[in-house]
Amino acid sequence: MTSRGVTIVGFAAVLVLAAAAEILARARRIDLPHFGATVGHVMRRPGGRAAVLGIWFWLGWHFLAR
Amino acid sequence: MEAQPALVARREPVVLRRPWLWAAPVAVVFGATRNLTLPAAVMVVAAGAGIGFTDRWVPRPPRADHPVVRAKGVVVWAAIIVMFCLWELAAFLLGNDTPHPTFSMLAEPMLAAYPIRALAMFGWLAWGWHLSDG
């Protein structure tokens, strides 16, 4: 496999892992909160809220504006 | 004759109750912009500022649908995000080129197409609105 293929497979593997964790968490098949609940938990603290909203803005800036 | 304050129902403005009313037109217009241009930058900054302002200054009732989350859950999700970031960093340090593309580089051609760009903007706005509403 080319290095490009390895790089893409690496990204795909992490995304598949995240999707699997989310699906299993929502189906309550594993002892893990789903992603939204985790983000909501982090946002209960002012610092966490600012950090999550900052990350949200940066993602928009990075992928949509620059 | 003035209405008695107690009888006047306090309602949120329609832009707060139905955020898609402004998010959809913004996304439709944004889809026609291009990366690294002033209109795209202005629209993203304006949307970010608007949602940030709403989050800070417009009081809304907190959602009660957040279950209790143990530290283990936060650690697992943080580990997945860190894995993604480390892979992105590795691709960047190895060249950020065709043999070692970063995720941003892979996403760029897709986000240049009008419908995907408009949908991505709508998704980003919806996510930000959802976050600010929690």
JSON list of N, CA, C and O in Angstrom, two decimals, chain B residues 86-117:
[
{"chain": "B", "resi": 86, "resn": "LEU", "atom": "N", "xyz": [-3.26, 13.35, 16.44]},
{"chain": "B", "resi": 86, "resn": "LEU", "atom": "CA", "xyz": [-1.89, 12.88, 16.27]},
{"chain": "B", "resi": 86, "resn": "LEU", "atom": "C", "xyz": [-1.66, 12.39, 14.84]},
{"chain": "B", "resi": 86, "resn": "LEU", "atom": "O", "xyz": [-0.60, 12.62, 14.26]},
{"chain": "B", "resi": 87, "resn": "TRP", "atom": "N", "xyz": [-2.68, 11.72, 14.27]},
{"chain": "B", "resi": 87, "resn": "TRP", "atom": "CA", "xyz": [-2.54, 11.24, 12.88]},
{"chain": "B", "resi": 87, "resn": "TRP", "atom": "C", "xyz": [-2.46, 12.43, 11.93]},
{"chain": "B", "resi": 87, "resn": "TRP", "atom": "O", "xyz": [-1.69, 12.43, 10.98]},
{"chain": "B", "resi": 88, "resn": "GLU", "atom": "N", "xyz": [-3.27, 13.43, 12.21]},
{"chain": "B", "resi": 88, "resn": "GLU", "atom": "CA", "xyz": [-3.25, 14.67, 11.40]},
{"chain": "B", "resi": 88, "resn": "GLU", "atom": "C", "xyz": [-1.88, 15.35, 11.52]},
{"chain": "B", "resi": 88, "resn": "GLU", "atom": "O", "xyz": [-1.30, 15.79, 10.53]},
{"chain": "B", "resi": 89, "resn": "LEU", "atom": "N", "xyz": [-1.37, 15.40, 12.74]},
{"chain": "B", "resi": 89, "resn": "LEU", "atom": "CA", "xyz": [-0.06, 16.03, 12.97]},
{"chain": "B", "resi": 89, "resn": "LEU", "atom": "C", "xyz": [1.04, 15.26, 12.25]},
{"chain": "B", "resi": 89, "resn": "LEU", "atom": "O", "xyz": [1.93, 15.86, 11.63]},
{"chain": "B", "resi": 90, "resn": "ALA", "atom": "N", "xyz": [0.96, 13.92, 12.30]},
{"chain": "B", "resi": 90, "resn": "ALA", "atom": "CA", "xyz": [1.97, 13.10, 11.63]},
{"chain": "B", "resi": 90, "resn": "ALA", "atom": "C", "xyz": [1.95, 13.37, 10.13]},
{"chain": "B", "resi": 90, "resn": "ALA", "atom": "O", "xyz": [3.01, 13.55, 9.51]},
{"chain": "B", "resi": 91, "resn": "ALA", "atom": "N", "xyz": [0.75, 13.41, 9.54]},
{"chain": "B", "resi": 91, "resn": "ALA", "atom": "CA", "xyz": [0.64, 13.66, 8.10]},
{"chain": "B", "resi": 91, "resn": "ALA", "atom": "C", "xyz": [1.19, 15.05, 7.76]},
{"chain": "B", "resi": 91, "resn": "ALA", "atom": "O", "xyz": [1.86, 15.24, 6.74]},
{"chain": "B", "resi": 92, "resn": "PHE", "atom": "N", "xyz": [0.93, 16.00, 8.66]},
{"chain": "B", "resi": 92, "resn": "PHE", "atom": "CA", "xyz": [1.42, 17.37, 8.43]},
{"chain": "B", "resi": 92, "resn": "PHE", "atom": "C", "xyz": [2.94, 17.41, 8.47]},
{"chain": "B", "resi": 92, "resn": "PHE", "atom": "O", "xyz": [3.59, 18.00, 7.60]},
{"chain": "B", "resi": 93, "resn": "LEU", "atom": "N", "xyz": [3.52, 16.74, 9.50]},
{"chain": "B", "resi": 93, "resn": "LEU", "atom": "CA", "xyz": [4.97, 16.78, 9.66]},
{"chain": "B", "resi": 93, "resn": "LEU", "atom": "C", "xyz": [5.69, 15.97, 8.59]},
{"chain": "B", "resi": 93, "resn": "LEU", "atom": "O", "xyz": [6.84, 16.26, 8.23]},
{"chain": "B", "resi": 94, "resn": "LEU", "atom": "N", "xyz": [5.00, 14.95, 8.06]},
{"chain": "B", "resi": 94, "resn": "LEU", "atom": "CA", "xyz": [5.62, 14.12, 7.01]},
{"chain": "B", "resi": 94, "resn": "LEU", "atom": "C", "xyz": [5.55, 14.79, 5.64]},
{"chain": "B", "resi": 94, "resn": "LEU", "atom": "O", "xyz": [6.05, 14.25, 4.66]},
{"chain": "B", "resi": 95, "resn": "GLY", "atom": "N", "xyz": [4.88, 15.92, 5.55]},
{"chain": "B", "resi": 95, "resn": "GLY", "atom": "CA", "xyz": [4.91, 16.65, 4.29]},
{"chain": "B", "resi": 95, "resn": "GLY", "atom": "C", "xyz": [3.64, 17.40, 3.92]},
{"chain": "B", "resi": 95, "resn": "GLY", "atom": "O", "xyz": [3.69, 18.35, 3.19]},
{"chain": "B", "resi": 96, "resn": "ASN", "atom": "N", "xyz": [2.48, 16.96, 4.43]},
{"chain": "B", "resi": 96, "resn": "ASN", "atom": "CA", "xyz": [1.22, 17.60, 4.03]},
{"chain": "B", "resi": 96, "resn": "ASN", "atom": "C", "xyz": [1.16, 17.70, 2.51]},
{"chain": "B", "resi": 96, "resn": "ASN", "atom": "O", "xyz": [0.85, 18.73, 1.95]},
{"chain": "B", "resi": 97, "resn": "ASP", "atom": "N", "xyz": [1.50, 16.60, 1.85]},
{"chain": "B", "resi": 97, "resn": "ASP", "atom": "CA", "xyz": [1.55, 16.57, 0.40]},
{"chain": "B", "resi": 97, "resn": "ASP", "atom": "C", "xyz": [0.75, 15.37, -0.13]},
{"chain": "B", "resi": 97, "resn": "ASP", "atom": "O", "xyz": [0.07, 14.71, 0.65]},
{"chain": "B", "resi": 98, "resn": "THR", "atom": "N", "xyz": [0.85, 15.09, -1.40]},
{"chain": "B", "resi": 98, "resn": "THR", "atom": "CA", "xyz": [0.05, 14.00, -1.98]},
{"chain": "B", "resi": 98, "resn": "THR", "atom": "C", "xyz": [0.31, 12.64, -1.31]},
{"chain": "B", "resi": 98, "resn": "THR", "atom": "O", "xyz": [-0.63, 11.92, -1.00]},
{"chain": "B", "resi": 99, "resn": "PRO", "atom": "N", "xyz": [1.57, 12.27, -1.05]},
{"chain": "B", "resi": 99, "resn": "PRO", "atom": "CA", "xyz": [1.77, 10.97, -0.38]},
{"chain": "B", "resi": 99, "resn": "PRO", "atom": "C", "xyz": [1.32, 10.98, 1.09]},
{"chain": "B", "resi": 99, "resn": "PRO", "atom": "O", "xyz": [1.00, 9.94, 1.63]},
{"chain": "B", "resi": 100, "resn": "HIS", "atom": "N", "xyz": [1.33, 12.14, 1.73]},
{"chain": "B", "resi": 100, "resn": "HIS", "atom": "CA", "xyz": [0.94, 12.24, 3.14]},
{"chain": "B", "resi": 100, "resn": "HIS", "atom": "C", "xyz": [-0.09, 13.35, 3.32]},
{"chain": "B", "resi": 100, "resn": "HIS", "atom": "O", "xyz": [0.22, 14.40, 3.90]},
{"chain": "B", "resi": 101, "resn": "PRO", "atom": "N", "xyz": [-1.30, 13.13, 2.84]},
{"chain": "B", "resi": 101, "resn": "PRO", "atom": "CA", "xyz": [-2.30, 14.21, 2.93]},
{"chain": "B", "resi": 101, "resn": "PRO", "atom": "C", "xyz": [-2.87, 14.35, 4.34]},
{"chain": "B", "resi": 101, "resn": "PRO", "atom": "O", "xyz": [-3.13, 13.34, 5.01]},
{"chain": "B", "resi": 102, "resn": "THR", "atom": "N", "xyz": [-3.04, 15.58, 4.78]},
{"chain": "B", "resi": 102, "resn": "THR", "atom": "CA", "xyz": [-3.76, 15.81, 6.04]},
{"chain": "B", "resi": 102, "resn": "THR", "atom": "C", "xyz": [-5.26, 15.69, 5.76]},
{"chain": "B", "resi": 102, "resn": "THR", "atom": "O", "xyz": [-5.69, 15.70, 4.60]},
{"chain": "B", "resi": 103, "resn": "PHE", "atom": "N", "xyz": [-6.05, 15.58, 6.81]},
{"chain": "B", "resi": 103, "resn": "PHE", "atom": "CA", "xyz": [-7.50, 15.49, 6.63]},
{"chain": "B", "resi": 103, "resn": "PHE", "atom": "C", "xyz": [-8.03, 16.75, 5.95]},
{"chain": "B", "resi": 103, "resn": "PHE", "atom": "O", "xyz": [-8.92, 16.68, 5.10]},
{"chain": "B", "resi": 104, "resn": "SER", "atom": "N", "xyz": [-7.44, 17.89, 6.31]},
{"chain": "B", "resi": 104, "resn": "SER", "atom": "CA", "xyz": [-7.86, 19.15, 5.69]},
{"chain": "B", "resi": 104, "resn": "SER", "atom": "C", "xyz": [-7.63, 19.11, 4.19]},
{"chain": "B", "resi": 104, "resn": "SER", "atom": "O", "xyz": [-8.48, 19.56, 3.41]},
{"chain": "B", "resi": 105, "resn": "MET", "atom": "N", "xyz": [-6.48, 18.55, 3.80]},
{"chain": "B", "resi": 105, "resn": "MET", "atom": "CA", "xyz": [-6.14, 18.48, 2.37]},
{"chain": "B", "resi": 105, "resn": "MET", "atom": "C", "xyz": [-7.12, 17.55, 1.63]},
{"chain": "B", "resi": 105, "resn": "MET", "atom": "O", "xyz": [-7.52, 17.82, 0.50]},
{"chain": "B", "resi": 106, "resn": "LEU", "atom": "N", "xyz": [-7.51, 16.45, 2.29]},
{"chain": "B", "resi": 106, "resn": "LEU", "atom": "CA", "xyz": [-8.46, 15.52, 1.68]},
{"chain": "B", "resi": 106, "resn": "LEU", "atom": "C", "xyz": [-9.85, 16.13, 1.56]},
{"chain": "B", "resi": 106, "resn": "LEU", "atom": "O", "xyz": [-10.59, 15.87, 0.62]},
{"chain": "B", "resi": 107, "resn": "ALA", "atom": "N", "xyz": [-10.20, 16.96, 2.55]},
{"chain": "B", "resi": 107, "resn": "ALA", "atom": "CA", "xyz": [-11.55, 17.54, 2.56]},
{"chain": "B", "resi": 107, "resn": "ALA", "atom": "C", "xyz": [-11.70, 18.72, 1.60]},
{"chain": "B", "resi": 107, "resn": "ALA", "atom": "O", "xyz": [-12.81, 19.02, 1.15]},
{"chain": "B", "resi": 108, "resn": "GLU", "atom": "N", "xyz": [-10.57, 19.35, 1.28]},
{"chain": "B", "resi": 108, "resn": "GLU", "atom": "CA", "xyz": [-10.62, 20.59, 0.50]},
{"chain": "B", "resi": 108, "resn": "GLU", "atom": "C", "xyz": [-11.37, 20.47, -0.83]},
{"chain": "B", "resi": 108, "resn": "GLU", "atom": "O", "xyz": [-12.25, 21.30, -1.12]},
{"chain": "B", "resi": 109, "resn": "PRO", "atom": "N", "xyz": [-11.07, 19.45, -1.65]},
{"chain": "B", "resi": 109, "resn": "PRO", "atom": "CA", "xyz": [-11.80, 19.37, -2.94]},
{"chain": "B", "resi": 109, "resn": "PRO", "atom": "C", "xyz": [-13.30, 19.16, -2.76]},
{"chain": "B", "resi": 109, "resn": "PRO", "atom": "O", "xyz": [-14.11, 19.68, -3.54]},
{"chain": "B", "resi": 110, "resn": "MET", "atom": "N", "xyz": [-13.67, 18.39, -1.73]},
{"chain": "B", "resi": 110, "resn": "MET", "atom": "CA", "xyz": [-15.10, 18.17, -1.49]},
{"chain": "B", "resi": 110, "resn": "MET", "atom": "C", "xyz": [-15.79, 19.46, -1.07]},
{"chain": "B", "resi": 110, "resn": "MET", "atom": "O", "xyz": [-16.90, 19.77, -1.50]},
{"chain": "B", "resi": 111, "resn": "LEU", "atom": "N", "xyz": [-15.12, 20.21, -0.20]},
{"chain": "B", "resi": 111, "resn": "LEU", "atom": "CA", "xyz": [-15.73, 21.44, 0.32]},
{"chain": "B", "resi": 111, "resn": "LEU", "atom": "C", "xyz": [-15.70, 22.57, -0.70]},
{"chain": "B", "resi": 111, "resn": "LEU", "atom": "O", "xyz": [-16.18, 23.67, -0.42]},
{"chain": "B", "resi": 112, "resn": "ALA", "atom": "N", "xyz": [-15.13, 22.33, -1.86]},
{"chain": "B", "resi": 112, "resn": "ALA", "atom": "CA", "xyz": [-15.13, 23.35, -2.91]},
{"chain": "B", "resi": 112, "resn": "ALA", "atom": "C", "xyz": [-16.40, 23.25, -3.76]},
{"chain": "B", "resi": 112, "resn": "ALA", "atom": "O", "xyz": [-16.76, 24.19, -4.46]},
{"chain": "B", "resi": 113, "resn": "ALA", "atom": "N", "xyz": [-17.07, 22.09, -3.71]},
{"chain": "B", "resi": 113, "resn": "ALA", "atom": "CA", "xyz": [-18.29, 21.89, -4.53]},
{"chain": "B", "resi": 113, "resn": "ALA", "atom": "C", "xyz": [-19.48, 22.58, -3.85]},
{"chain": "B", "resi": 113, "resn": "ALA", "atom": "O", "xyz": [-19.65, 22.44, -2.63]},
{"chain": "B", "resi": 114, "resn": "TYR", "atom": "N", "xyz": [-20.30, 23.26, -4.67]},
{"chain": "B", "resi": 114, "resn": "TYR", "atom": "CA", "xyz": [-21.36, 24.10, -4.10]},
{"chain": "B", "resi": 114, "resn": "TYR", "atom": "C", "xyz": [-22.27, 23.38, -3.10]},
{"chain": "B", "resi": 114, "resn": "TYR", "atom": "O", "xyz": [-22.39, 23.83, -1.96]},
{"chain": "B", "resi": 115, "resn": "PRO", "atom": "N", "xyz": [-22.92, 22.27, -3.47]},
{"chain": "B", "resi": 115, "resn": "PRO", "atom": "CA", "xyz": [-23.90, 21.71, -2.51]},
{"chain": "B", "resi": 115, "resn": "PRO", "atom": "C", "xyz": [-23.25, 21.24, -1.21]},
{"chain": "B", "resi": 115, "resn": "PRO", "atom": "O", "xyz": [-23.82, 21.42, -0.13]},
{"chain": "B", "resi": 116, "resn": "ILE", "atom": "N", "xyz": [-22.06, 20.66, -1.33]},
{"chain": "B", "resi": 116, "resn": "ILE", "atom": "CA", "xyz": [-21.39, 20.15, -0.12]},
{"chain": "B", "resi": 116, "resn": "ILE", "atom": "C", "xyz": [-20.95, 21.33, 0.76]},
{"chain": "B", "resi": 116, "resn": "ILE", "atom": "O", "xyz": [-21.06, 21.29, 1.99]},
{"chain": "B", "resi": 117, "resn": "ARG", "atom": "N", "xyz": [-20.49, 22.39, 0.10]},
{"chain": "B", "resi": 117, "resn": "ARG", "atom": "CA", "xyz": [-20.05, 23.57, 0.85]},
{"chain": "B", "resi": 117, "resn": "ARG", "atom": "C", "xyz": [-21.23, 24.21, 1.59]},
{"chain": "B", "resi": 117, "resn": "ARG", "atom": "O", "xyz": [-21.13, 24.58, 2.76]}
]
